[in-house]
Coordinates of C-alpha atoms in Angstrom, one line a residue:
I1 CA 20.6 28.6 66.3
E2 CA 18.0 25.8 67.5
N3 CA 20.0 25.2 70.6
Y4 CA 20.6 28.7 71.8
R5 CA 18.5 30.7 74.0
R6 CA 16.9 34.3 72.5
A7 CA 16.2 38.1 73.8
A8 CA 15.9 40.9 72.0
W9 CA 15.5 44.4 73.1
L10 CA 15.7 48.3 71.5
Q11 CA 19.0 49.6 72.5
E12 CA 20.0 53.5 71.4
N13 CA 23.1 53.9 69.7
V14 CA 24.2 57.1 70.7
D15 CA 27.5 58.6 72.0
G16 CA 25.8 61.5 74.0
L17 CA 29.4 62.9 74.0
A18 CA 30.3 62.7 70.4
L19 CA 26.9 64.2 69.2
R20 CA 27.5 67.1 71.7
Y21 CA 30.5 68.1 70.2
L22 CA 28.9 68.1 66.8
L23 CA 26.3 70.4 68.0
Q24 CA 28.9 72.9 68.6
R25 CA 29.9 73.0 65.4
R26 CA 27.2 72.1 63.7
S27 CA 23.3 72.8 63.1
I28 CA 20.7 70.1 64.8
R29 CA 20.0 68.5 61.4
E30 CA 23.7 68.8 59.8
A31 CA 24.3 67.0 63.0
D32 CA 21.4 64.7 62.7
Q33 CA 22.2 63.9 59.1
I34 CA 26.4 63.3 59.7
Y35 CA 25.4 60.7 62.8
R36 CA 22.8 59.4 60.7
Q37 CA 25.3 58.5 57.9
A38 CA 27.9 57.0 60.1
T39 CA 25.6 54.7 62.2
R40 CA 22.1 54.0 63.5
P41 CA 20.9 55.6 66.2
L42 CA 18.3 52.8 67.1
L43 CA 18.5 49.5 67.0
W44 CA 17.1 46.1 67.4
A45 CA 19.8 43.9 69.9
A46 CA 19.0 39.7 69.5
R47 CA 21.3 37.7 71.5
Y48 CA 21.6 34.1 71.1
F49 CA 23.3 32.1 73.8
R50 CA 23.7 29.0 75.6
P51 CA 23.8 29.3 79.5
L52 CA 27.5 28.2 81.2
E53 CA 29.2 28.8 78.1
R54 CA 30.9 32.1 77.3
E55 CA 30.1 31.8 73.5
E56 CA 27.5 34.1 72.5
H57 CA 26.4 35.6 68.9
L58 CA 24.8 39.3 69.1
V59 CA 23.0 40.7 66.5
F60 CA 22.1 44.6 65.8
V61 CA 19.2 45.2 62.9
D62 CA 18.3 48.8 62.3
A63 CA 14.7 49.9 64.0
T64 CA 14.1 51.6 60.8
G65 CA 14.6 50.1 57.7
G66 CA 14.6 46.0 59.3
R67 CA 18.3 45.5 58.2
V68 CA 20.8 43.8 59.6
F69 CA 23.5 46.5 60.4
A70 CA 26.0 44.8 62.6
Y71 CA 26.9 41.5 64.1
R72 CA 29.2 40.2 67.2
H73 CA 30.4 36.8 67.9
V74 CA 31.6 36.9 71.7
L75 CA 34.2 34.0 71.9
D76 CA 35.9 32.7 75.4
E77 CA 39.5 33.9 75.4
N78 CA 40.7 30.5 75.2
A79 CA 38.7 29.3 72.5
P80 CA 41.1 27.6 70.0
G81 CA 41.3 29.0 66.6
A82 CA 44.0 29.8 63.8
S83 CA 47.0 32.0 63.6
L84 CA 46.7 34.0 60.7
S85 CA 49.6 36.5 59.6
L86 CA 49.3 40.3 59.9
E87 CA 48.6 40.0 56.1
Q88 CA 46.5 37.8 55.9
A89 CA 44.3 39.5 59.2
R90 CA 44.5 42.3 57.3
A91 CA 43.3 41.0 54.2
L92 CA 40.1 39.5 56.1
A93 CA 39.5 42.9 57.6
E94 CA 39.4 44.8 54.3
R95 CA 37.2 42.5 53.2
A96 CA 34.7 42.4 56.3
L97 CA 34.9 46.3 56.1
A98 CA 34.1 46.0 52.3
Q99 CA 31.0 43.6 52.7
G100 CA 30.0 46.4 55.8
G101 CA 29.1 48.7 53.3
F102 CA 32.5 50.6 53.9
K103 CA 34.4 51.9 50.7
L104 CA 38.1 51.2 51.4
A105 CA 39.6 54.4 49.4
D106 CA 37.5 56.9 51.8
F107 CA 39.5 55.4 55.1
E108 CA 43.3 54.9 56.1
L109 CA 44.7 52.4 58.8
Q110 CA 44.8 54.0 61.7
D111 CA 46.5 51.4 63.6
S112 CA 46.7 47.8 64.5
Q113 CA 47.2 45.2 67.3
A114 CA 48.1 41.3 67.7
E115 CA 47.4 40.0 70.8
K116 CA 48.5 36.3 71.5
R117 CA 45.8 34.3 73.3
K118 CA 46.2 30.5 74.4
A119 CA 45.3 28.8 71.3
R120 CA 45.1 31.7 68.4
E121 CA 46.1 35.1 67.4
D122 CA 43.7 37.8 67.8
Y123 CA 44.0 41.3 65.5
T124 CA 42.3 44.8 65.8
F125 CA 42.7 47.2 63.1
V126 CA 41.2 51.1 63.5
W127 CA 40.8 52.3 59.8
Q128 CA 40.0 56.2 59.9
A129 CA 38.0 58.6 57.5
K130 CA 40.3 60.3 55.3
P131 CA 40.7 64.3 55.7
G132 CA 37.6 65.8 54.0
D133 CA 35.1 63.2 54.7
S134 CA 31.6 64.6 55.6
R135 CA 32.0 62.5 58.8
N136 CA 34.8 64.4 59.8
V137 CA 34.0 67.3 62.2
G138 CA 36.5 69.7 63.5
D139 CA 39.3 67.7 65.0
E140 CA 37.0 64.5 65.7
H141 CA 37.0 61.9 62.9
Y142 CA 35.2 59.0 62.4
R143 CA 36.5 55.4 62.3
A144 CA 35.4 52.1 62.3
T145 CA 37.5 49.1 63.8
V146 CA 37.7 45.0 63.0
E147 CA 37.8 42.5 65.6
I148 CA 39.3 39.0 64.2
A149 CA 39.6 35.9 66.7
G150 CA 42.1 33.3 64.8
D151 CA 40.5 33.3 61.6
Q152 CA 36.7 34.7 62.4
V153 CA 35.8 38.6 62.0
V154 CA 33.9 39.0 65.2
N155 CA 32.8 42.5 65.7
L156 CA 32.6 45.7 63.2
S157 CA 31.7 48.7 65.0
R158 CA 31.7 52.3 64.0
S159 CA 32.6 55.1 66.1
F160 CA 33.6 58.7 66.9
K161 CA 37.4 59.5 68.2
L162 CA 37.2 62.9 70.1
P163 CA 39.7 65.1 70.4
E164 CA 41.5 63.9 73.8
D165 CA 41.6 67.7 75.5
W166 CA 38.6 68.6 74.9
E167 CA 37.4 65.0 75.9
R168 CA 38.6 65.3 78.8
E169 CA 37.4 68.8 79.5
W170 CA 33.9 67.6 79.1
T171 CA 34.2 64.3 81.8
A172 CA 36.2 66.5 84.3
T173 CA 34.0 67.2 87.7
R174 CA 34.0 70.6 88.6
L175 CA 33.5 72.2 91.3
P176 CA 30.3 74.7 90.3
G177 CA 28.3 71.2 89.4
V178 CA 29.4 69.5 92.8
I179 CA 28.4 72.3 94.4
L180 CA 24.9 72.3 92.1
T181 CA 24.1 68.3 93.1
G182 CA 25.0 69.2 96.5
I183 CA 22.1 71.6 96.9
A184 CA 19.8 69.8 94.9
V185 CA 20.5 66.6 97.4
L186 CA 19.9 69.1 100.3
L187 CA 16.6 70.1 98.9
F188 CA 15.1 66.6 98.0
A189 CA 16.5 65.5 102.1
G190 CA 15.0 68.9 103.1
L191 CA 11.8 68.0 101.2
V192 CA 11.6 64.2 102.5
G193 CA 12.4 65.1 106.0
G194 CA 9.8 67.6 105.9
A195 CA 7.3 65.2 105.0
I196 CA 7.9 62.3 107.2
L197 CA 7.8 64.8 109.9
L198 CA 4.0 65.7 108.8
F199 CA 3.5 61.7 108.3
V200 CA 4.3 61.0 111.9
I201 CA 2.0 64.1 113.5
Q202 CA -1.1 62.3 111.2
V203 CA -0.4 59.0 112.5
R204 CA -0.1 60.1 116.2
S205 CA -3.3 62.0 115.2
G206 CA -5.0 58.5 114.4
K207 CA -6.3 60.5 111.0
V208 CA -4.6 57.9 108.7
P209 CA -7.2 55.2 107.2
W210 CA -4.9 52.5 107.4
R211 CA -7.8 49.7 106.3
A212 CA -9.1 52.3 103.3
S213 CA -5.4 52.9 101.9
A214 CA -4.4 49.1 102.5
K215 CA -6.4 48.8 99.2
A216 CA -5.0 51.5 97.3
G217 CA -1.6 49.7 98.3
V218 CA -2.7 46.5 96.6
F219 CA -3.5 47.5 93.6
L220 CA -0.3 49.6 93.2
A221 CA 1.5 46.5 94.1
L222 CA -0.3 44.2 91.4
L223 CA 0.1 47.3 88.7
M224 CA 3.9 46.9 89.5
L225 CA 3.4 42.8 89.5
L226 CA 1.7 43.3 85.9
L227 CA 4.5 46.0 84.7
E228 CA 7.3 43.8 86.3
L229 CA 5.5 40.4 84.4
N230 CA 5.1 42.7 81.2
R231 CA 8.9 43.4 81.1
L232 CA 9.9 39.6 80.9
A233 CA 10.4 39.7 77.4
V234 CA 13.9 41.3 78.1
I235 CA 14.8 40.3 81.2
E236 CA 17.2 37.2 79.6
S237 CA 19.3 40.6 77.8
A238 CA 21.7 40.8 80.9
Y239 CA 22.1 37.0 82.0
Q240 CA 25.5 36.7 83.1
T241 CA 26.3 32.9 81.3
S242 CA 28.8 32.3 84.1
I243 CA 25.9 31.1 86.4
P244 CA 23.4 28.7 85.6
L245 CA 20.1 30.1 84.3
S246 CA 17.9 28.6 86.7
T247 CA 19.6 30.8 89.3
Y248 CA 19.3 33.5 87.5
H249 CA 15.5 32.8 87.3
V250 CA 15.0 32.4 90.7
I251 CA 17.2 35.9 91.4
I252 CA 14.5 37.8 88.7
A253 CA 11.7 35.8 90.2
L254 CA 12.5 37.3 93.5
G255 CA 12.9 40.5 92.1
S256 CA 9.7 40.5 90.3
F257 CA 8.0 39.8 93.8
V258 CA 10.1 41.6 96.4
G259 CA 10.0 45.2 94.2
P260 CA 6.2 45.4 94.0
L261 CA 5.6 44.0 97.9
L262 CA 7.7 46.8 99.0
G263 CA 6.1 49.1 96.0
G264 CA 3.0 48.5 97.7
L265 CA 3.9 49.3 100.7
F266 CA 5.5 52.2 100.3
G267 CA 2.1 53.4 97.9
W268 CA -0.1 52.4 101.0
L269 CA 2.2 54.7 103.7
L270 CA 1.4 57.3 101.1
I271 CA -2.0 56.7 100.0
G272 CA -2.8 56.7 103.8
F273 CA -0.8 60.0 104.3
V274 CA -1.9 61.6 101.9
T275 CA -6.2 61.0 102.3
S276 CA -5.4 61.8 105.7
L277 CA -4.6 65.3 104.8
Y278 CA -7.1 65.5 102.0
P279 CA -9.9 62.8 103.3
E280 CA -12.2 64.5 100.0
A281 CA -9.2 62.4 98.0
W282 CA -11.5 59.2 98.5
R283 CA -14.5 60.4 96.0
V284 CA -12.0 60.1 93.0
F285 CA -11.2 56.4 94.2
R286 CA -14.8 56.0 94.8
G287 CA -15.9 57.9 91.9
G288 CA -18.2 60.5 93.8
S289 CA -16.2 63.6 93.0
P290 CA -18.2 66.5 92.5
R291 CA -20.0 67.9 89.4
A292 CA -17.4 70.8 89.8
W293 CA -14.5 68.8 90.3
R294 CA -15.0 67.1 87.1
R295 CA -15.8 70.0 85.0
D296 CA -12.9 72.0 85.9
A297 CA -10.3 68.7 86.3
A298 CA -11.2 68.2 82.4
L299 CA -10.5 72.0 81.5
A300 CA -7.2 71.6 83.8
I301 CA -6.5 68.1 81.8
A302 CA -6.7 69.5 78.6
L303 CA -4.6 72.9 79.5
S304 CA -2.1 70.9 81.4
V305 CA -1.3 68.5 77.9
A306 CA -1.2 71.6 75.7
A307 CA 0.9 73.7 77.9
A308 CA 3.3 70.4 78.3
A309 CA 3.5 70.2 74.2
A310 CA 4.0 73.7 73.8
L311 CA 6.7 74.0 76.3
A312 CA 8.2 71.1 74.5
R313 CA 7.8 72.9 71.0
L314 CA 9.5 75.9 73.0
E315 CA 12.3 73.8 73.9
A316 CA 12.7 72.2 70.3
L317 CA 12.9 75.8 69.1
V318 CA 15.6 76.8 71.5
A319 CA 17.6 73.8 71.1
S320 CA 17.6 74.7 67.5
R321 CA 18.7 78.4 67.3
F322 CA 21.2 77.7 70.4
H323 CA 21.8 74.2 69.8
A324 CA 25.8 74.5 71.2
Y325 CA 24.5 75.2 74.6
A326 CA 21.2 73.4 74.5
P327 CA 21.3 70.5 77.2
V328 CA 21.3 67.2 74.6
R329 CA 18.4 64.9 75.3
I330 CA 18.4 61.5 73.4
G331 CA 15.2 59.7 74.3
L332 CA 14.6 58.5 70.8
V333 CA 11.7 56.3 72.2
P334 CA 9.8 55.9 75.4
S335 CA 11.2 52.7 77.5
G336 CA 9.2 50.2 78.0
L337 CA 8.7 49.8 73.8
D338 CA 10.1 46.5 73.5
A339 CA 7.5 44.7 76.4
F340 CA 5.8 42.0 75.8
W341 CA 2.4 44.4 74.8
P342 CA 3.8 47.9 75.2
G343 CA 1.0 49.4 74.6
P344 CA -1.0 48.1 78.1
G345 CA 2.4 47.7 79.4
F346 CA 2.4 52.5 78.9
F347 CA -1.3 51.8 80.2
L348 CA -0.1 50.8 83.5
H349 CA 2.8 52.7 83.8
A350 CA 0.7 55.9 83.7
L351 CA -2.0 54.8 86.2
L352 CA 0.8 54.0 88.8
Y353 CA 2.6 57.4 87.7
G354 CA -0.9 59.3 88.2
A355 CA -1.5 58.1 91.8
V356 CA 1.8 58.2 92.9
A357 CA 2.7 61.7 91.2
A358 CA -0.9 63.2 92.4
A359 CA 0.2 61.9 96.1
A360 CA 3.4 63.5 95.8
A361 CA 2.6 66.9 94.7
A362 CA -0.7 66.6 97.4
V363 CA 2.0 66.4 100.0
L364 CA 4.2 69.2 98.6
I365 CA 1.7 71.8 98.4
R366 CA 0.4 70.7 102.0
L367 CA 4.2 71.4 103.4
V368 CA 4.3 74.6 101.1
R369 CA 0.6 75.6 102.3
L370 CA 1.9 75.1 105.9
G371 CA 5.3 77.6 105.4
L372 CA 2.6 80.2 103.9
H373 CA 0.6 80.0 107.3
Y374 CA 3.2 80.1 109.9
H375 CA 5.7 82.3 107.3
A376 CA 8.0 80.0 108.0
W377 CA 11.8 81.0 106.8
W378 CA 12.7 77.1 105.2
L379 CA 10.0 77.8 102.6
W380 CA 11.9 80.8 101.2
A381 CA 15.2 79.1 101.7
G382 CA 13.8 75.9 100.0
G383 CA 12.2 78.3 97.3
L384 CA 15.8 80.5 96.7
L385 CA 17.7 76.7 96.8
L386 CA 15.0 75.7 93.9
L387 CA 16.0 78.5 92.0
V388 CA 19.4 77.9 92.0
T389 CA 18.9 73.9 91.1
L390 CA 16.8 74.8 88.3
G391 CA 20.0 75.0 85.9
P392 CA 21.8 71.9 84.5
A393 CA 24.6 70.7 87.1
R394 CA 27.1 69.8 84.2
A395 CA 27.0 72.6 82.6
H396 CA 30.7 73.7 81.0
S397 CA 29.9 77.8 80.1
L398 CA 28.0 80.1 82.0
P399 CA 25.7 80.5 78.4
E400 CA 24.8 76.8 78.5
F401 CA 23.8 76.7 82.3
L402 CA 21.6 80.0 81.7
L403 CA 20.1 78.8 78.9
G404 CA 19.3 75.3 80.7
W405 CA 18.5 77.5 83.8
G406 CA 16.0 79.4 82.0
L407 CA 14.2 76.7 80.3
G408 CA 13.8 75.4 83.9
L409 CA 12.7 78.6 85.1
L410 CA 9.9 78.8 82.3
T411 CA 8.9 75.2 82.8
V412 CA 8.2 75.7 86.6
T413 CA 6.6 79.2 86.1
V414 CA 4.1 77.0 84.0
A415 CA 3.3 74.8 86.1
V416 CA 3.1 76.6 88.9
G417 CA 0.6 79.3 87.6
I418 CA -1.8 76.6 86.0
V419 CA -1.6 74.6 89.5
L420 CA -2.7 78.3 91.2
A421 CA -5.4 79.2 88.2
F422 CA -7.3 76.2 87.4
F423 CA -5.7 73.1 89.5
R424 CA -6.0 74.6 93.3
N425 CA -7.4 72.0 95.5
N426 CA -9.2 69.6 92.7
I427 CA -7.5 66.5 93.5
L428 CA -9.0 65.1 90.4
A429 CA -7.5 67.5 88.1
Y430 CA -3.8 66.2 89.4
V431 CA -4.5 62.7 89.2
G432 CA -6.0 63.6 85.6
A433 CA -3.3 65.4 84.5
A434 CA -0.3 63.2 85.6
F435 CA -2.3 60.0 83.9
C436 CA -2.6 61.7 80.4
L437 CA 1.1 64.0 80.7
Q438 CA 1.9 60.0 80.9
V439 CA 0.6 58.4 77.7
A440 CA 0.5 62.1 75.7
E441 CA 4.0 60.9 74.1
P442 CA 3.4 56.8 74.1
L443 CA 0.7 57.2 72.2
V444 CA 2.4 59.4 69.4
S445 CA 5.3 57.1 69.6
L446 CA 3.2 53.8 68.7
F447 CA 1.1 55.2 66.1
S448 CA 4.2 56.5 64.2
Q449 CA 6.4 53.0 64.4
P450 CA 5.8 51.0 61.1
L451 CA 5.0 48.1 62.5
S452 CA 1.4 47.2 62.8
F453 CA 2.7 45.1 66.3
F454 CA 2.8 48.7 67.3
R455 CA 0.2 50.7 65.8
W456 CA -2.3 48.1 66.9
N457 CA -0.8 48.5 70.3
G458 CA -1.1 52.3 70.0
A459 CA -4.9 51.3 69.4
V460 CA -5.4 49.6 72.0
L461 CA -3.9 52.2 74.5
A462 CA -6.3 54.9 72.8
L463 CA -9.3 52.8 73.5
L464 CA -7.9 52.5 77.3
V465 CA -7.1 56.3 77.7
P466 CA -10.9 57.8 76.6
A467 CA -12.4 54.8 79.2
V468 CA -10.1 56.0 82.8
L469 CA -11.0 59.6 81.5
A470 CA -14.7 58.7 81.2
W471 CA -14.7 57.1 85.0
L472 CA -13.0 59.5 86.6
L473 CA -14.8 62.9 84.5
L474 CA -18.6 61.3 83.2
A475 CA -19.6 58.7 84.8
V476 CA -20.7 58.5 87.9
R477 CA -23.2 60.9 89.4
E478 CA -22.9 61.9 93.1
R479 CA -23.7 60.2 95.7
P480 CA -26.5 61.4 98.4
A481 CA -25.4 62.0 101.7
H482 CA -26.2 60.0 104.6
H483 CA -27.3 61.6 107.6

């Protein structure tokens, strides 16, 4: 182990297609119990490797219990090894199954394959749970697969074997889905085209504050750079050992530099564009927001967070009642929990998202206002396209589409209602709400983790969030105007 490099990351071990099959035939609670009995949904993956060598070791640890759940040994195809007989290999595989916690009496051998390598014999054995096993649902069967290379057990995996006809039907591309995807692309292209046209008009009018917005672009680039540095803990998880490690590090370094550079350039253009449309937005950055803005923004932020929580709860209730048709959402933990410092990482991401999302919302609102002012046909056409695309493009039945469409329509209706009633032209409210909505879930997730490291990161995040809100809503007096 001392001669190996190491990388560790969180990995969601959930087959969405298998979960969909279970939910069509069992309740959410029953499907969850079956899945947790069959496997572990969330794992820490630890990789041990040496540059320019094919051989590596992968250890999978249950993120909840902290115990080793699975192990995989990757060997070169030409690596030397023993050539066992079929009976010897099967006996070795059965011992591995027993050591992995399986009861052989509950399984029957479904398939065995031998593969002759250059300097060894490899085997693959597939066991299937016997009829009546609680992990078998309908025509789906629970399986355990053991792979042997020479005289070594190199992998023991668990899976659900789905009915081929059902799997083919659910993975097939459908014409309605293609049409819905095309409509969504058309709608997005129209919005981007309208934003670009409006941007050109603002540039030609000389209203874009290039120098002032450049500072905002630099700030966004620094946020992105810090986020990239915080993710260095997991960069070697994707390293291909066929290339030198130094080459891979150079590629990563270039990406870590170019990405924030391009992001900062985009932020410069976006902030300059938005502040040319709404010059009063600079008050948010300079801490001179009017008292009325701060008061109304506090109410709007609290209401938007409460509405998001209520919508999430309602969606969970609907999914529990109509689990056979509800969209399958996995998302066990927020992305970024395996960074060096997850708490500050979530904070930086929320700052970045708050600025960009509020700016994008400002552009969208200006386009809508222009359409209403000129009674433009494209506004109503875009609204109709939006209504159509609220349903899931990959729906396989009318009830599934209508359920997803109804939830999407409810979300859009609530969001538009809150904007019209409380946000209006309060730029501070958009920035604060976008920021808070991004930190709410990570805060809950960090404090719910069993390890103290994550709870301490949650405490750091819980201290940083009020500091930002205080700066936005409380700290600064209105500056007197200069005559």
